[in-house]
JSON list of C-alpha atoms in Angstrom, two decimals:
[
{"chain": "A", "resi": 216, "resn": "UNK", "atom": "CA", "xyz": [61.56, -124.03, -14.28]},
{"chain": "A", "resi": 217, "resn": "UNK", "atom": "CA", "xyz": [63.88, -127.42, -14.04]},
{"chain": "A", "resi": 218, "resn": "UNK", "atom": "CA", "xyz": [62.71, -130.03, -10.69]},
{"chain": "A", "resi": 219, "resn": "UNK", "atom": "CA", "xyz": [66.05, -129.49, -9.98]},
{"chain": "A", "resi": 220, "resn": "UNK", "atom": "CA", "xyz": [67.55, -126.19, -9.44]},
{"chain": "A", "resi": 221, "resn": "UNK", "atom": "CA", "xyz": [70.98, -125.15, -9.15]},
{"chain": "A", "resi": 222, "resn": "UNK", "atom": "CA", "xyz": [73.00, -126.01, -6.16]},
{"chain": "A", "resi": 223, "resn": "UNK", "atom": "CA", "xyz": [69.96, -128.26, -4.40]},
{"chain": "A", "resi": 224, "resn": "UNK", "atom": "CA", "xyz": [70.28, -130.97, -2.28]},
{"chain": "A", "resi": 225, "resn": "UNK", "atom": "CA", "xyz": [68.61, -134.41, -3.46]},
{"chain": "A", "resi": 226, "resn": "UNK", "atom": "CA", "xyz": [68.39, -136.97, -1.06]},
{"chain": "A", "resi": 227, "resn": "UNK", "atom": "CA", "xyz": [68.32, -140.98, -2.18]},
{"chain": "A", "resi": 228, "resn": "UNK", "atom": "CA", "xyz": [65.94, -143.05, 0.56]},
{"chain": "A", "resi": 229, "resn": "UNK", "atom": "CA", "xyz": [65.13, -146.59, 0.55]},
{"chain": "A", "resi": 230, "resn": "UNK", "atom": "CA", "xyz": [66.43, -150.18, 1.22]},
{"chain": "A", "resi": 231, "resn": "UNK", "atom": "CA", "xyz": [68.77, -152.06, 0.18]},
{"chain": "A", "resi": 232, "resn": "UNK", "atom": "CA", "xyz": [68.03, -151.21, -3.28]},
{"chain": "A", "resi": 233, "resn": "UNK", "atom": "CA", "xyz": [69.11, -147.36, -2.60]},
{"chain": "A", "resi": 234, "resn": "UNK", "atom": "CA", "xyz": [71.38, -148.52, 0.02]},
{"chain": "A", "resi": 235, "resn": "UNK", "atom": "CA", "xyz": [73.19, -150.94, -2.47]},
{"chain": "A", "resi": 236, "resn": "UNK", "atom": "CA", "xyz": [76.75, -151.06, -0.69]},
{"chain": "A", "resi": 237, "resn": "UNK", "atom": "CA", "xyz": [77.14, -147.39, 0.24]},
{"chain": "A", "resi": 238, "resn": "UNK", "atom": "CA", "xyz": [80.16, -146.91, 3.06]},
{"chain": "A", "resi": 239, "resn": "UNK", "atom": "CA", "xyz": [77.45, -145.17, 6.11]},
{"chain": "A", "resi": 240, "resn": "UNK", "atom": "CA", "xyz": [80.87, -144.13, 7.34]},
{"chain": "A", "resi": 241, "resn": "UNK", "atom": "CA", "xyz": [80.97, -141.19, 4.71]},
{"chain": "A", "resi": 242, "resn": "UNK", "atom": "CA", "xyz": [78.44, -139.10, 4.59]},
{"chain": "A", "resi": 243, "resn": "UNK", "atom": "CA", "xyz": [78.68, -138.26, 0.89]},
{"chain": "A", "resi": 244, "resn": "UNK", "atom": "CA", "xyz": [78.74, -141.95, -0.34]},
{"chain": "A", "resi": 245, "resn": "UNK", "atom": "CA", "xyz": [76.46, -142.93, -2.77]},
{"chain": "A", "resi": 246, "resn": "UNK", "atom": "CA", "xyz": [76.62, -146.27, -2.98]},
{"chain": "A", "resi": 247, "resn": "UNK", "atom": "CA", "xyz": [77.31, -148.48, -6.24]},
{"chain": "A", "resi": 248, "resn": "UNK", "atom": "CA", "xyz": [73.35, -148.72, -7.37]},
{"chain": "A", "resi": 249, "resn": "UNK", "atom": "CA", "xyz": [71.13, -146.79, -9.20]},
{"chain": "A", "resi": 250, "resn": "UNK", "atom": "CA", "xyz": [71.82, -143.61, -6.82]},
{"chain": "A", "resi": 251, "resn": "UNK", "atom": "CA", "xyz": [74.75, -143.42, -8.23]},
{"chain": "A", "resi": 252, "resn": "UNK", "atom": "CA", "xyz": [74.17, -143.97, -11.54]},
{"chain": "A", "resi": 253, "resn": "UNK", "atom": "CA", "xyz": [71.66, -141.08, -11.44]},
{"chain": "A", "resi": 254, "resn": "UNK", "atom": "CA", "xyz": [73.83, -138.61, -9.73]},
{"chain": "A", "resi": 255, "resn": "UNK", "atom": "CA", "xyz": [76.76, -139.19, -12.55]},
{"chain": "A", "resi": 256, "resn": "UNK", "atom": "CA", "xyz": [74.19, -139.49, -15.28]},
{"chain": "A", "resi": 257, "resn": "UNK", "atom": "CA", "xyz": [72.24, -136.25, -13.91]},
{"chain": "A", "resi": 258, "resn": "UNK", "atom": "CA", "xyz": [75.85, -134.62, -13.06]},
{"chain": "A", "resi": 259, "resn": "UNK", "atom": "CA", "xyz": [77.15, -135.41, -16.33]},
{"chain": "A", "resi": 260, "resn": "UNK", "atom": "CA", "xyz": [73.87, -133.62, -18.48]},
{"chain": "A", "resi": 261, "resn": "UNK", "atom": "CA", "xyz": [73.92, -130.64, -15.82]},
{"chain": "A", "resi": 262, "resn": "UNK", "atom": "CA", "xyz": [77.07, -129.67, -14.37]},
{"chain": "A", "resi": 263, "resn": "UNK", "atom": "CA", "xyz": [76.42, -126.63, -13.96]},
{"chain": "A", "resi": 264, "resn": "UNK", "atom": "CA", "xyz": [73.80, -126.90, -11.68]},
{"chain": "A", "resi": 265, "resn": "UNK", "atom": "CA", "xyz": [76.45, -128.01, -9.21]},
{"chain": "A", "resi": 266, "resn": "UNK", "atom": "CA", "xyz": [74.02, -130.08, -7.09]},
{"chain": "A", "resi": 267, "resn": "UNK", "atom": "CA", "xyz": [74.67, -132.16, -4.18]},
{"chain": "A", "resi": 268, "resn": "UNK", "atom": "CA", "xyz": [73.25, -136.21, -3.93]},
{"chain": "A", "resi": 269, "resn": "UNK", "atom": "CA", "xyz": [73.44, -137.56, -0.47]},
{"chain": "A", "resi": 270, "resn": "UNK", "atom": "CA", "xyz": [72.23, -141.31, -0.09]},
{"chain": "A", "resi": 271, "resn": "UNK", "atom": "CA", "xyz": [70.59, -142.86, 3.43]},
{"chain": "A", "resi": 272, "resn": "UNK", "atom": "CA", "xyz": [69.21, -145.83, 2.31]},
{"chain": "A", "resi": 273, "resn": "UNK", "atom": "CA", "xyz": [69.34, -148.96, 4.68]},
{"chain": "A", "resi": 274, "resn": "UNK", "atom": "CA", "xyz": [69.20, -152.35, 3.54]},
{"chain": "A", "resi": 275, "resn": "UNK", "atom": "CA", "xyz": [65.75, -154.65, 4.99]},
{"chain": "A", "resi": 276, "resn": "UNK", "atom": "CA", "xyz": [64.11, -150.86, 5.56]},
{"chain": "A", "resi": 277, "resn": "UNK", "atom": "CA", "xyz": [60.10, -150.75, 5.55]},
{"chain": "A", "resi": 278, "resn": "UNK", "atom": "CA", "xyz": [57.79, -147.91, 5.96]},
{"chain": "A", "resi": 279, "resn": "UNK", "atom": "CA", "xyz": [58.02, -147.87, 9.63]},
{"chain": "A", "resi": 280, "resn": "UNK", "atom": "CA", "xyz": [61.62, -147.38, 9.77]},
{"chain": "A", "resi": 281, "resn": "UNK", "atom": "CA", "xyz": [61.82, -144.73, 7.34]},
{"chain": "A", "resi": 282, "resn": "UNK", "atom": "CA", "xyz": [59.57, -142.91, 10.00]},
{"chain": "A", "resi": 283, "resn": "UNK", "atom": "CA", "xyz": [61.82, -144.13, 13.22]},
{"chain": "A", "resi": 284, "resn": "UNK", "atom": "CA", "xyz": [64.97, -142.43, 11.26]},
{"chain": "A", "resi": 285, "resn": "UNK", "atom": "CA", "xyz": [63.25, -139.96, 9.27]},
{"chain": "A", "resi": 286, "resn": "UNK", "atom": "CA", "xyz": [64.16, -136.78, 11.38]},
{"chain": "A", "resi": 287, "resn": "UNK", "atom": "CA", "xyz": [68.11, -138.15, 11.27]},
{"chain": "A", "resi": 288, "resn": "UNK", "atom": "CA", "xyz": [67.93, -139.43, 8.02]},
{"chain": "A", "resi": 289, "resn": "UNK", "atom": "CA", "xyz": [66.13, -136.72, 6.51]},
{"chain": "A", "resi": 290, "resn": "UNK", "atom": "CA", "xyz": [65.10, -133.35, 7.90]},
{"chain": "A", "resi": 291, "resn": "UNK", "atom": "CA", "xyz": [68.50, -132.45, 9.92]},
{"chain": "A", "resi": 292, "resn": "UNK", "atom": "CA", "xyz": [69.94, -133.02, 6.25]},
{"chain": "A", "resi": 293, "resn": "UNK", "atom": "CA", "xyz": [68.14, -130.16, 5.27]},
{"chain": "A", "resi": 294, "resn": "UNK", "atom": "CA", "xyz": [67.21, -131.64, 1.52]},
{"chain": "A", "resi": 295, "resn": "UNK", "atom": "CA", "xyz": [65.49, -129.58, -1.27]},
{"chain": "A", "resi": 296, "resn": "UNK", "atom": "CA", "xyz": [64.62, -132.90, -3.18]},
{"chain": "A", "resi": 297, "resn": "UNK", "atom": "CA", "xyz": [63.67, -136.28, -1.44]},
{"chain": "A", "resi": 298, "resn": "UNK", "atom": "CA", "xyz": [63.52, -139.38, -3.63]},
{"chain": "A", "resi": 299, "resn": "UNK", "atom": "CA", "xyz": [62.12, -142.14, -1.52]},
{"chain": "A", "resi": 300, "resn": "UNK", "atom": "CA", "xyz": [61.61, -145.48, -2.41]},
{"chain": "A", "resi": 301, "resn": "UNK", "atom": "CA", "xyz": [60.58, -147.80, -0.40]},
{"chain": "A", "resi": 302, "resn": "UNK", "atom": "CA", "xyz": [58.25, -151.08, 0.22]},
{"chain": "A", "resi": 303, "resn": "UNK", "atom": "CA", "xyz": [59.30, -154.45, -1.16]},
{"chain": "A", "resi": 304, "resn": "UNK", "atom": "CA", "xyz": [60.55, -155.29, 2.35]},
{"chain": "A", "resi": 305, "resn": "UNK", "atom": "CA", "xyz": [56.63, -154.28, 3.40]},
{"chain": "A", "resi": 306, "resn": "UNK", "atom": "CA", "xyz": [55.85, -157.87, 1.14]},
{"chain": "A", "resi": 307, "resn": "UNK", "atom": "CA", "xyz": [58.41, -159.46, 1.71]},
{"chain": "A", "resi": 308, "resn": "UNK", "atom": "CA", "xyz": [58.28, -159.91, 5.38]},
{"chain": "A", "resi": 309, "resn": "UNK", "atom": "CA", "xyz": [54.97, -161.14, 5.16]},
{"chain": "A", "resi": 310, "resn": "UNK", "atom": "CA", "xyz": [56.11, -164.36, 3.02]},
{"chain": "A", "resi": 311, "resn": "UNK", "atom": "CA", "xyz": [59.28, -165.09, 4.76]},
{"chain": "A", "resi": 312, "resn": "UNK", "atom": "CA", "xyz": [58.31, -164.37, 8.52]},
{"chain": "A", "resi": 313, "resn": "UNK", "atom": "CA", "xyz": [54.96, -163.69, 8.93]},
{"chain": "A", "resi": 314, "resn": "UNK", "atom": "CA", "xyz": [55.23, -160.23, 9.30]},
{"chain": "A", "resi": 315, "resn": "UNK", "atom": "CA", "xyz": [52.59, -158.40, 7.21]},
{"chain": "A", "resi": 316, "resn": "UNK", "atom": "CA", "xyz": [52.09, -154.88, 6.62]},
{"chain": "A", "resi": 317, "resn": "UNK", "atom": "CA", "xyz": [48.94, -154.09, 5.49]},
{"chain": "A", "resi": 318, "resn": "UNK", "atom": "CA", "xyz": [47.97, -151.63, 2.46]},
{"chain": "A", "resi": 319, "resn": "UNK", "atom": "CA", "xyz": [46.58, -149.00, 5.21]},
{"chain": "A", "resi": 320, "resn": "UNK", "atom": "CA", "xyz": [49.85, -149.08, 7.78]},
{"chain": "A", "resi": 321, "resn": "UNK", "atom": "CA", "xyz": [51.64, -148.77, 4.78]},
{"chain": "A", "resi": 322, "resn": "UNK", "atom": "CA", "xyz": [49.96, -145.57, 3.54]},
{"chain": "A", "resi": 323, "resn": "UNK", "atom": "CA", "xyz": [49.61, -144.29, 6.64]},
{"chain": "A", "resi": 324, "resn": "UNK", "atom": "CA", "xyz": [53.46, -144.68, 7.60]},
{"chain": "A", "resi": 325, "resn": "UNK", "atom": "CA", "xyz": [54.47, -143.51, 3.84]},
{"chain": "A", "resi": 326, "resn": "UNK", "atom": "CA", "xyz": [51.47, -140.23, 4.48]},
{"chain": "A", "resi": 327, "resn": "UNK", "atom": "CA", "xyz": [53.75, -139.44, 7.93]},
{"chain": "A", "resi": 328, "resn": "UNK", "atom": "CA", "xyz": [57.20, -139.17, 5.64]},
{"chain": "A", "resi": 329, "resn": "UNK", "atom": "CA", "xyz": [55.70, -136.94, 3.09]},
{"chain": "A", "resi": 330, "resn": "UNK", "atom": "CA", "xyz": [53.89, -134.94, 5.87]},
{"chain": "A", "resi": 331, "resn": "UNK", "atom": "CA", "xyz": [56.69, -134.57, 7.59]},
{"chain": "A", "resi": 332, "resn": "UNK", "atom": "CA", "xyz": [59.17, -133.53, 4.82]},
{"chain": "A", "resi": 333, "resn": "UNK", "atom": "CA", "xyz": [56.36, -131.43, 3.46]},
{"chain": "A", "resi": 334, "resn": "UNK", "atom": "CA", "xyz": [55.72, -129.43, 6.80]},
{"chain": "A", "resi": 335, "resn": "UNK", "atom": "CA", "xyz": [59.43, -128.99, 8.25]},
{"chain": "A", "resi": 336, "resn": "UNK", "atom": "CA", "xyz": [61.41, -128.73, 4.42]},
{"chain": "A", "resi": 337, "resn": "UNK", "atom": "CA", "xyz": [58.96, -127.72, 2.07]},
{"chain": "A", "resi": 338, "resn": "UNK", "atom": "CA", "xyz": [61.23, -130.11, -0.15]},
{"chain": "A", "resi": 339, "resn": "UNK", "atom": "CA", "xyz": [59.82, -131.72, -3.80]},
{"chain": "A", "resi": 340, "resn": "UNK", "atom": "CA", "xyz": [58.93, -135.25, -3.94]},
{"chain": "A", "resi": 341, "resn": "UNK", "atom": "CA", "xyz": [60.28, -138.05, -6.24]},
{"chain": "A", "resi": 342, "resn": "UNK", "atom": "CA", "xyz": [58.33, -141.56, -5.63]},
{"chain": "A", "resi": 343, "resn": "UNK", "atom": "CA", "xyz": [59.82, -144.76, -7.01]},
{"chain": "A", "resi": 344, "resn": "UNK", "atom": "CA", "xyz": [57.53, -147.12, -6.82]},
{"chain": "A", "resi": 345, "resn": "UNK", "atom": "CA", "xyz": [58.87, -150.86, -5.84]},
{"chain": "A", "resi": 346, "resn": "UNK", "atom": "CA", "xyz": [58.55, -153.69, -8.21]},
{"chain": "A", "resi": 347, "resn": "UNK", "atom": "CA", "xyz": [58.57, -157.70, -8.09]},
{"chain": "A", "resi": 348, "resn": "UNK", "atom": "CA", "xyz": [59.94, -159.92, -10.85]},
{"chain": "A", "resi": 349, "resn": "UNK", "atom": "CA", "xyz": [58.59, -163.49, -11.35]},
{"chain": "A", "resi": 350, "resn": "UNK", "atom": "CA", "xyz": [61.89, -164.96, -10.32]},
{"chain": "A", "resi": 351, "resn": "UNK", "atom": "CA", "xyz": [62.13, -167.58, -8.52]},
{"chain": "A", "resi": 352, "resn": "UNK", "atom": "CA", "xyz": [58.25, -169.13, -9.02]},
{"chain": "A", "resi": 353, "resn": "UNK", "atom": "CA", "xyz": [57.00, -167.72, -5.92]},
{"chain": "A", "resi": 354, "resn": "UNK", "atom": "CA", "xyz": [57.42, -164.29, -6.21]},
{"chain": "A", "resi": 355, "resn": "UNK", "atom": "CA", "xyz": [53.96, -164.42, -8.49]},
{"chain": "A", "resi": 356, "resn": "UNK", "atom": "CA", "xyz": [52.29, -164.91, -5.01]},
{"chain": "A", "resi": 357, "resn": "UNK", "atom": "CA", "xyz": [53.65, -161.74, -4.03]},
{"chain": "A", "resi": 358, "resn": "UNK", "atom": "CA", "xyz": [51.80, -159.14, -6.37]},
{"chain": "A", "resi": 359, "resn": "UNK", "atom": "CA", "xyz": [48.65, -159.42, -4.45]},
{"chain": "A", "resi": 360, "resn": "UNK", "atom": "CA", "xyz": [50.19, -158.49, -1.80]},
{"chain": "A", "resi": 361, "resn": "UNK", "atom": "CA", "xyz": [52.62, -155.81, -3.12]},
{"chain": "A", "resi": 362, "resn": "UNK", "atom": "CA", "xyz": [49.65, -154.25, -5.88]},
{"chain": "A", "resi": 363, "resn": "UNK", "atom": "CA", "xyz": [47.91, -152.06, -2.95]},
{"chain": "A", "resi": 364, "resn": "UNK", "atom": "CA", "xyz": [50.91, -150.91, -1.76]},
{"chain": "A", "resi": 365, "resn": "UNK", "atom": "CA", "xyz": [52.16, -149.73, -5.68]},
{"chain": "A", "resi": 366, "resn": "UNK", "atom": "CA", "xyz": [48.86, -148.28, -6.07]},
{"chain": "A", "resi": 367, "resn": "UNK", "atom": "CA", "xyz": [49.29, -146.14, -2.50]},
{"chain": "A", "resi": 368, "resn": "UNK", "atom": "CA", "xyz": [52.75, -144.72, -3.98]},
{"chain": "A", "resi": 369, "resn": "UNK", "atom": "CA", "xyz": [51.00, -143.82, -7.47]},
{"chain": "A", "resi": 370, "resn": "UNK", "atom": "CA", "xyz": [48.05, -142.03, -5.03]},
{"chain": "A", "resi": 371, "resn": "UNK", "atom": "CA", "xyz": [50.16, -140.39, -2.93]},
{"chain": "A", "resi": 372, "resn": "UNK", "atom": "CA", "xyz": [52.49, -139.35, -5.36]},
{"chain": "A", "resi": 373, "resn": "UNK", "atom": "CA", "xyz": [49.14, -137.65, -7.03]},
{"chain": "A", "resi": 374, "resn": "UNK", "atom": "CA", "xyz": [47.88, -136.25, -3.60]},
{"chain": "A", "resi": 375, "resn": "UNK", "atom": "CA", "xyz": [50.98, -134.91, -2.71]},
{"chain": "A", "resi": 376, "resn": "UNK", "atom": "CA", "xyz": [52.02, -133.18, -6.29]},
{"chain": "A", "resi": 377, "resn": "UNK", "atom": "CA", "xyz": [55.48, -135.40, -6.29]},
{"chain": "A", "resi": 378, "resn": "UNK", "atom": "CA", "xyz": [56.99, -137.17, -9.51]},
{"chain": "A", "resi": 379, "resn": "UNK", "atom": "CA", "xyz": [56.46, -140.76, -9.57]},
{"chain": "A", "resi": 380, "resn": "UNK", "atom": "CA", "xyz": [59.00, -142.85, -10.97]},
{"chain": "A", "resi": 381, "resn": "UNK", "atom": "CA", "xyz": [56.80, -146.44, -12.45]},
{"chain": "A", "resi": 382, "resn": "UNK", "atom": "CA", "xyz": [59.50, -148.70, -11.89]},
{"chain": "A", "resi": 383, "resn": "UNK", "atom": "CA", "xyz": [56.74, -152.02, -11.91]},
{"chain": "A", "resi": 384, "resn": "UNK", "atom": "CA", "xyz": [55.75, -151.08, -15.41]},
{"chain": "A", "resi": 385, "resn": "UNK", "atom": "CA", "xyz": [58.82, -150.55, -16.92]},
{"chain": "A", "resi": 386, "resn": "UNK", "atom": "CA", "xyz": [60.69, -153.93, -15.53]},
{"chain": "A", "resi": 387, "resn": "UNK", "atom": "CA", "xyz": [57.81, -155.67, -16.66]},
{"chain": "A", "resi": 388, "resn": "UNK", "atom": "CA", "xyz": [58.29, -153.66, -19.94]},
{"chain": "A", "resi": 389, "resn": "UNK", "atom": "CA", "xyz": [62.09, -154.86, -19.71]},
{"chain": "A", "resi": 390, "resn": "UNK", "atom": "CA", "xyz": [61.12, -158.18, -19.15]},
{"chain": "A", "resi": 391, "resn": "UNK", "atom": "CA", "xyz": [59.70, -158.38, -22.89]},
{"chain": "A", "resi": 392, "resn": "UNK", "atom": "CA", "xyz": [63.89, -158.17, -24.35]},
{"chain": "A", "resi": 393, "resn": "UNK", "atom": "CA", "xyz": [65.54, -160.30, -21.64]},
{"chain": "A", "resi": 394, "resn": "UNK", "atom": "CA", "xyz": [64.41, -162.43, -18.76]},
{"chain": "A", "resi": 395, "resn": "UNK", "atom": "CA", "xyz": [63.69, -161.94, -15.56]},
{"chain": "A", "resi": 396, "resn": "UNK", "atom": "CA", "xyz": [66.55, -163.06, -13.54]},
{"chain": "A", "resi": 397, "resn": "UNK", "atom": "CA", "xyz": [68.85, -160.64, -16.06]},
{"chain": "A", "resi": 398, "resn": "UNK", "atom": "CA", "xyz": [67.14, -157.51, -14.37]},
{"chain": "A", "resi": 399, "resn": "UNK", "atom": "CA", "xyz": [67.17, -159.11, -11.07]},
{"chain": "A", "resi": 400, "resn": "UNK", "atom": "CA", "xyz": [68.44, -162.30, -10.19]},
{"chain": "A", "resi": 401, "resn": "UNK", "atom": "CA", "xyz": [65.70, -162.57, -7.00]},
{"chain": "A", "resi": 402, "resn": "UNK", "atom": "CA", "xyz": [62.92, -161.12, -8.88]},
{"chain": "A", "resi": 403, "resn": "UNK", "atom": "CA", "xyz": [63.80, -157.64, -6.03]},
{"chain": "A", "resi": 404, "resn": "UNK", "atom": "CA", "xyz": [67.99, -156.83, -6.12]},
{"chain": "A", "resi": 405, "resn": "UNK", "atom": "CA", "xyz": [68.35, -154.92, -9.31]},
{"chain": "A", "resi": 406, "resn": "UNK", "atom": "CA", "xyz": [71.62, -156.07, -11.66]},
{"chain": "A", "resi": 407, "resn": "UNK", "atom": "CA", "xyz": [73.88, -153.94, -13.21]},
{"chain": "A", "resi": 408, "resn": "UNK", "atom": "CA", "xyz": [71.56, -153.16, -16.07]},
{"chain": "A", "resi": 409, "resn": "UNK", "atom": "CA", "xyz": [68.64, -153.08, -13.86]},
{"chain": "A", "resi": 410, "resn": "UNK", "atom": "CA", "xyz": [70.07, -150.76, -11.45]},
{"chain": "A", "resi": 411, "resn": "UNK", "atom": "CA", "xyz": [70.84, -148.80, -15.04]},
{"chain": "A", "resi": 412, "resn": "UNK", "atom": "CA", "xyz": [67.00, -149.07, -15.78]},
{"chain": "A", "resi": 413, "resn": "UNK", "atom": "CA", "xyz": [66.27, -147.32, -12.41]},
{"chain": "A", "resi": 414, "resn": "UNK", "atom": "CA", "xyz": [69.05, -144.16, -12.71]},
{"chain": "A", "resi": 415, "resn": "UNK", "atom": "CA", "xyz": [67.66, -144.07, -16.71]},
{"chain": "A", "resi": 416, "resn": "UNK", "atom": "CA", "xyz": [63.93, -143.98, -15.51]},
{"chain": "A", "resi": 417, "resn": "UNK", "atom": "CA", "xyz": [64.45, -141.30, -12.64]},
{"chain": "A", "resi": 418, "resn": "UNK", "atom": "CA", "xyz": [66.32, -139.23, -14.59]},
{"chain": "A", "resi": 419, "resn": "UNK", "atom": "CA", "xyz": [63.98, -139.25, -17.75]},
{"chain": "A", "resi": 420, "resn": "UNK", "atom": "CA", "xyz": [60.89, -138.76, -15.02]},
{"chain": "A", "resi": 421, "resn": "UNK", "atom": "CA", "xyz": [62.88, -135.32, -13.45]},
{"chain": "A", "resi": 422, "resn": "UNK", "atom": "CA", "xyz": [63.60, -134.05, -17.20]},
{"chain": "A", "resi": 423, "resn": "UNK", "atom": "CA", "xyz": [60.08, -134.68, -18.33]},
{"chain": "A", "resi": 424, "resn": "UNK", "atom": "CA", "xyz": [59.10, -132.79, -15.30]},
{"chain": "A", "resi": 425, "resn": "UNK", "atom": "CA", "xyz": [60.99, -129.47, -17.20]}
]
């Protein structure tokens, strides 16, 4: 049996990286980012599956506001997939206003969304796991801080049955053809062709899932 079955709901959730432009003034906007790229590509292999993509990501979103919105953003949307990914802004804040989240809020935040969508939906899981580039210099500083939390996603994802999209691997995989700053030009906001890398990766992760 396909992940994704005819006429389902699959909800995009995130940061800015899902968010990526989308109009929060339409409800069925997806954005200009990998969500997008994903529905059309998915849409385009499976049309007649006729299913529906909805996007809620919110740009400078962390763990703990994914759980503030989750029951607006998620449940009363009544999903049969959830795709959620979510954490760079869990590092960043710690380097550019002292604002840490540990590894254990963070899987104990991230446990509460899957619980919760688990429990009330009974929906299946897609993880995306964040990534860093090394771009500018000091974004090296921030794997030891961002590791733990990749290695939560890739256990929960295991714990909780989902797919797990390994974004980290496959930019640094990328990052072997072209440099850095031509995936993402901060070493965190995807380009063009690395917003391409993301829809190419999820969608490759759902088929393999067949």
């Amino acid at each position: 049996m396909s992940f994704i079955q005819d006429h389902d709901v699959v909800l995009f959730q995130g940061d800015s990286i899902t968010d990526c432009g989308r109009n929060r003034e339409k409800g069925d906007d997806l954005g200009k980012g990998y969500a997008l790229m994903a529905a059309g590509l998915f849409g385009a292999r499976y049309p007649e599956k006729k299913v529906t993509f909805l996007n809620r990501g919110i740009g400078g979103n962390r763990v703990k506001d994914l759980v503030a919105r989750w029951q607006q953003d998620c449940i009363d949307l009544h999903p049969t997939c959830v795709s959620i990914y979510i954490g760079i802004n869990d590092t960043w804040r710690r380097f550019d206003r002292d604002d840490p989240t540990s590894a254990e809020d963070f899987e104990s935040g991230y446990r509460q969304l899957l619980e919760s969508t688990r429990r009330q939906l009974n929906a299946r899981l897609i993880l995306i796991e964040p990534f860093v580039l090394p771009v500018p210099e000091d974004r090296k500083r921030w794997r030891e801080d961002l590791d733990p939390k990749i290695h939560v996603v890739r256990e929960l994802a295991r714990e909780y049955g989902a797919l797990l999209v390994p974004l980290d691997g496959l930019f640094a995989q990328a990052c072997v053809k072209a440099e850095p700053k031509f995936w993402a030009h901060d070493g965190v906001h995807p380009s063009p062709a690395g917003h391409a890398l993301i829809a190419k990766a999820w969608l490759d992760t759902v088929d393999a899932s067949r």
